[in-house]
Amino acid sequence: MIKEITNFEEFNAVANQGKVLVDVYSKTCGPCKMLGFVLADLEKDMPDAVILKVDFDRNKEIVEKYDVASYPTILLLQDGEEVKRLKGLQQKPVLKQLLEA
Amino acid sequence: MALYDVVIIGAGPAGMTAAIYAARANMSVLLLEKLAPGGQIINTHEIQNYTGVGTINGAELAYKMFEHTQELQVTFDYGTVKDIKEEGNIKIITCEEEKIFEAKTVILATGTIPRRLGVENEDRFAGENISWCAICDGAYYRDKDVVVIGGGNSAVEEAIYLASLANSVKVVTLFDLTADPVSCDELRALPNVTIYEFYNIEGFTGVEKLQGVRIKSTQTQEELELTCDGVFEYIGLKPSTEAFAALGILDEQGYIKVNSRMETSVAGIYGAGDVVTKELRQVVTACSDGAVAAQVASKYIKTI
């Protein structure tokens, strides 16, 4: 499931439960758009995985909480705690492995 | 295991055009990509010289090209190729993910990646406060101070873009600015831009976060430290051809040597796009290479 986050409350309601992949992106960034492509493909293989898309411009609290400085940044959260961070466009097999681990 | 007529490695403009031409020539096609469709164009904010398109965002053009391949039912898969071997007339393509594919022909369209400086602390701050993509990371430096390294077209264009966001932009280049004169004049006229010509980059400073760039004049030997919050490097590109070195098809710089039919010295293996030795690396020339390579490959498979 891919969900576009619009505010901090909505993020907290979903991000603090179990394993969650967060894509912090910028609308103007090409690699971010193509990561969207990879994530949409990943969703087909793993429909139950929770993937949150966070537009950095609309979600300052999330960007500050996790101190994200470059886009795209992928955060793997376990019950809200960051367990892994990847910067830049990522390979689909790498993301799949992250969610399966 | 399926035997493809052609496996295309790399899904940038060259690879995707090759896929379109190969599919239309009734070949069975596998398009392999390690990241996502697009290649270098996804880092380009606006492409303004692709005939008939006017101005288009790089990622948007990548999407359109990919959709075009999918209308023709081209098989797309993810894989990082580590080796190509020949068994008779068949090419065996092995990926790092342990996937193996077989093909009658292979088109190598792996493109280029940004060159790095290889100086002190570069690896440490890479991807955090050293970036290769102003449109990705520029927004973070709103009202902050940045350094742009390089003096070619990419460096100058990205410095102009960053100057519209950042408090100050310092451009450091080993020679003078070599970008097209109109862009150089535009950059020089900006009030918040300082240009340091004939300076070498000695290294990056900072403990937890990047603090500055150490530079040294090649003319006066003067050393300076430019304090900044972020650095953008644009010092050229290098070909992604490590996996093909054993085939003996590369030139001294690592680019793939091809003739006007995009043939390498190995029968059934072709090069296309930025990865081949050529004069002009543009979307339009990459597409042209891809079309030629696919057409020549389709003729070749009829002879084996």
Short mmCIF file of C-alpha atoms in Angstrom, two decimals, chain A:
data_model
loop_
_atom_site.label_atom_id
_atom_site.label_comp_id
_atom_site.label_asym_id
_atom_site.label_seq_id
_atom_site.Cartn_x
_atom_site.Cartn_y
_atom_site.Cartn_z
CA MET A 1 0.00 0.00 0.00
CA ILE A 2 1.38 3.39 -0.99
CA LYS A 3 -0.04 6.35 0.93
CA GLU A 4 0.63 10.03 0.29
CA ILE A 5 1.05 11.83 3.61
CA THR A 6 -0.50 15.29 3.97
CA ASN A 7 0.22 16.12 7.63
CA PHE A 8 2.15 15.07 10.75
CA GLU A 9 -0.87 13.56 12.56
CA GLU A 10 -1.65 11.35 9.62
CA PHE A 11 2.01 10.27 9.48
CA ASN A 12 2.15 9.41 13.19
CA ALA A 13 -1.06 7.41 12.95
CA VAL A 14 0.51 5.04 10.42
CA ALA A 15 4.29 5.29 10.88
CA ASN A 16 4.44 4.13 14.50
CA GLN A 17 3.08 0.66 13.79
CA GLY A 18 5.34 -2.13 12.59
CA LYS A 19 7.60 -1.92 9.57
CA VAL A 20 7.11 1.15 7.38
CA LEU A 21 9.07 2.43 4.38
CA VAL A 22 9.07 6.23 4.09
CA ASP A 23 10.02 8.04 0.87
CA VAL A 24 10.87 11.68 1.58
CA TYR A 25 10.84 13.40 -1.78
CA SER A 26 10.89 16.71 -3.58
CA LYS A 27 8.40 17.38 -6.36
CA THR A 28 11.01 19.01 -8.58
CA CYS A 29 13.52 16.15 -8.37
CA GLY A 30 13.84 13.65 -11.23
CA PRO A 31 15.35 10.78 -9.22
CA CYS A 32 12.43 11.24 -6.77
CA LYS A 33 9.95 10.76 -9.62
CA MET A 34 11.73 7.65 -10.78
CA LEU A 35 11.85 6.29 -7.22
CA GLY A 36 8.07 6.70 -7.34
CA PHE A 37 8.15 4.47 -10.40
CA VAL A 38 10.23 1.84 -8.56
CA LEU A 39 7.97 1.97 -5.48
CA ALA A 40 4.83 1.55 -7.59
CA ASP A 41 6.47 -1.54 -9.09
CA LEU A 42 7.41 -2.78 -5.61
CA GLU A 43 3.82 -2.35 -4.46
CA LYS A 44 2.70 -4.79 -7.18
CA ASP A 45 5.03 -7.45 -5.75
CA MET A 46 4.35 -6.61 -2.09
CA PRO A 47 0.81 -5.22 -1.78
CA ASP A 48 0.83 -5.55 2.02
CA ALA A 49 3.98 -3.48 2.59
CA VAL A 50 3.32 -0.03 4.06
CA ILE A 51 4.97 2.68 1.96
CA LEU A 52 4.50 6.35 2.88
CA LYS A 53 5.31 9.16 0.48
CA VAL A 54 6.29 12.42 2.17
CA ASP A 55 6.57 15.63 0.11
CA PHE A 56 9.28 17.54 2.03
CA ASP A 57 7.70 20.89 1.16
CA ARG A 58 4.38 20.02 2.81
CA ASN A 59 5.73 18.07 5.79
CA LYS A 60 8.35 20.16 7.59
CA GLU A 61 7.82 18.40 10.95
CA ILE A 62 8.68 15.01 9.48
CA VAL A 63 11.76 16.41 7.69
CA GLU A 64 12.96 17.99 10.95
CA LYS A 65 12.17 14.95 13.09
CA TYR A 66 14.34 12.68 10.93
CA ASP A 67 16.82 15.43 9.87
CA VAL A 68 16.52 14.74 6.13
CA ALA A 69 18.78 16.94 3.98
CA SER A 70 18.73 15.35 0.52
CA TYR A 71 16.06 13.95 -1.76
CA PRO A 72 14.97 11.31 -2.22
CA THR A 73 15.72 9.77 1.18
CA ILE A 74 14.28 6.38 2.13
CA LEU A 75 13.74 5.66 5.82
CA LEU A 76 12.90 2.22 7.11
CA LEU A 77 10.98 2.57 10.37
CA GLN A 78 10.20 -0.10 12.92
CA ASP A 79 7.42 1.10 15.25
CA GLY A 80 8.38 4.69 14.41
CA GLU A 81 12.12 4.21 15.09
CA GLU A 82 14.53 4.66 12.19
CA VAL A 83 16.42 1.42 11.53
CA LYS A 84 17.86 2.15 8.08
CA ARG A 85 18.41 5.16 5.82
CA LEU A 86 19.17 5.17 2.09
CA LYS A 87 19.88 8.32 0.09
CA GLY A 88 19.18 8.75 -3.62
CA LEU A 89 17.40 6.56 -6.16
CA GLN A 90 17.48 2.93 -5.05
CA GLN A 91 17.35 -0.43 -6.79
CA LYS A 92 14.08 -2.33 -6.53
CA PRO A 93 15.77 -5.57 -5.34
CA VAL A 94 17.47 -3.60 -2.53
CA LEU A 95 14.17 -2.12 -1.33
CA LYS A 96 12.44 -5.46 -1.58
CA GLN A 97 15.13 -7.05 0.56
CA LEU A 98 14.78 -4.26 3.11
CA LEU A 99 11.06 -4.91 3.49
CA GLU A 100 11.47 -8.67 3.59
CA ALA A 101 14.26 -8.71 6.18
#
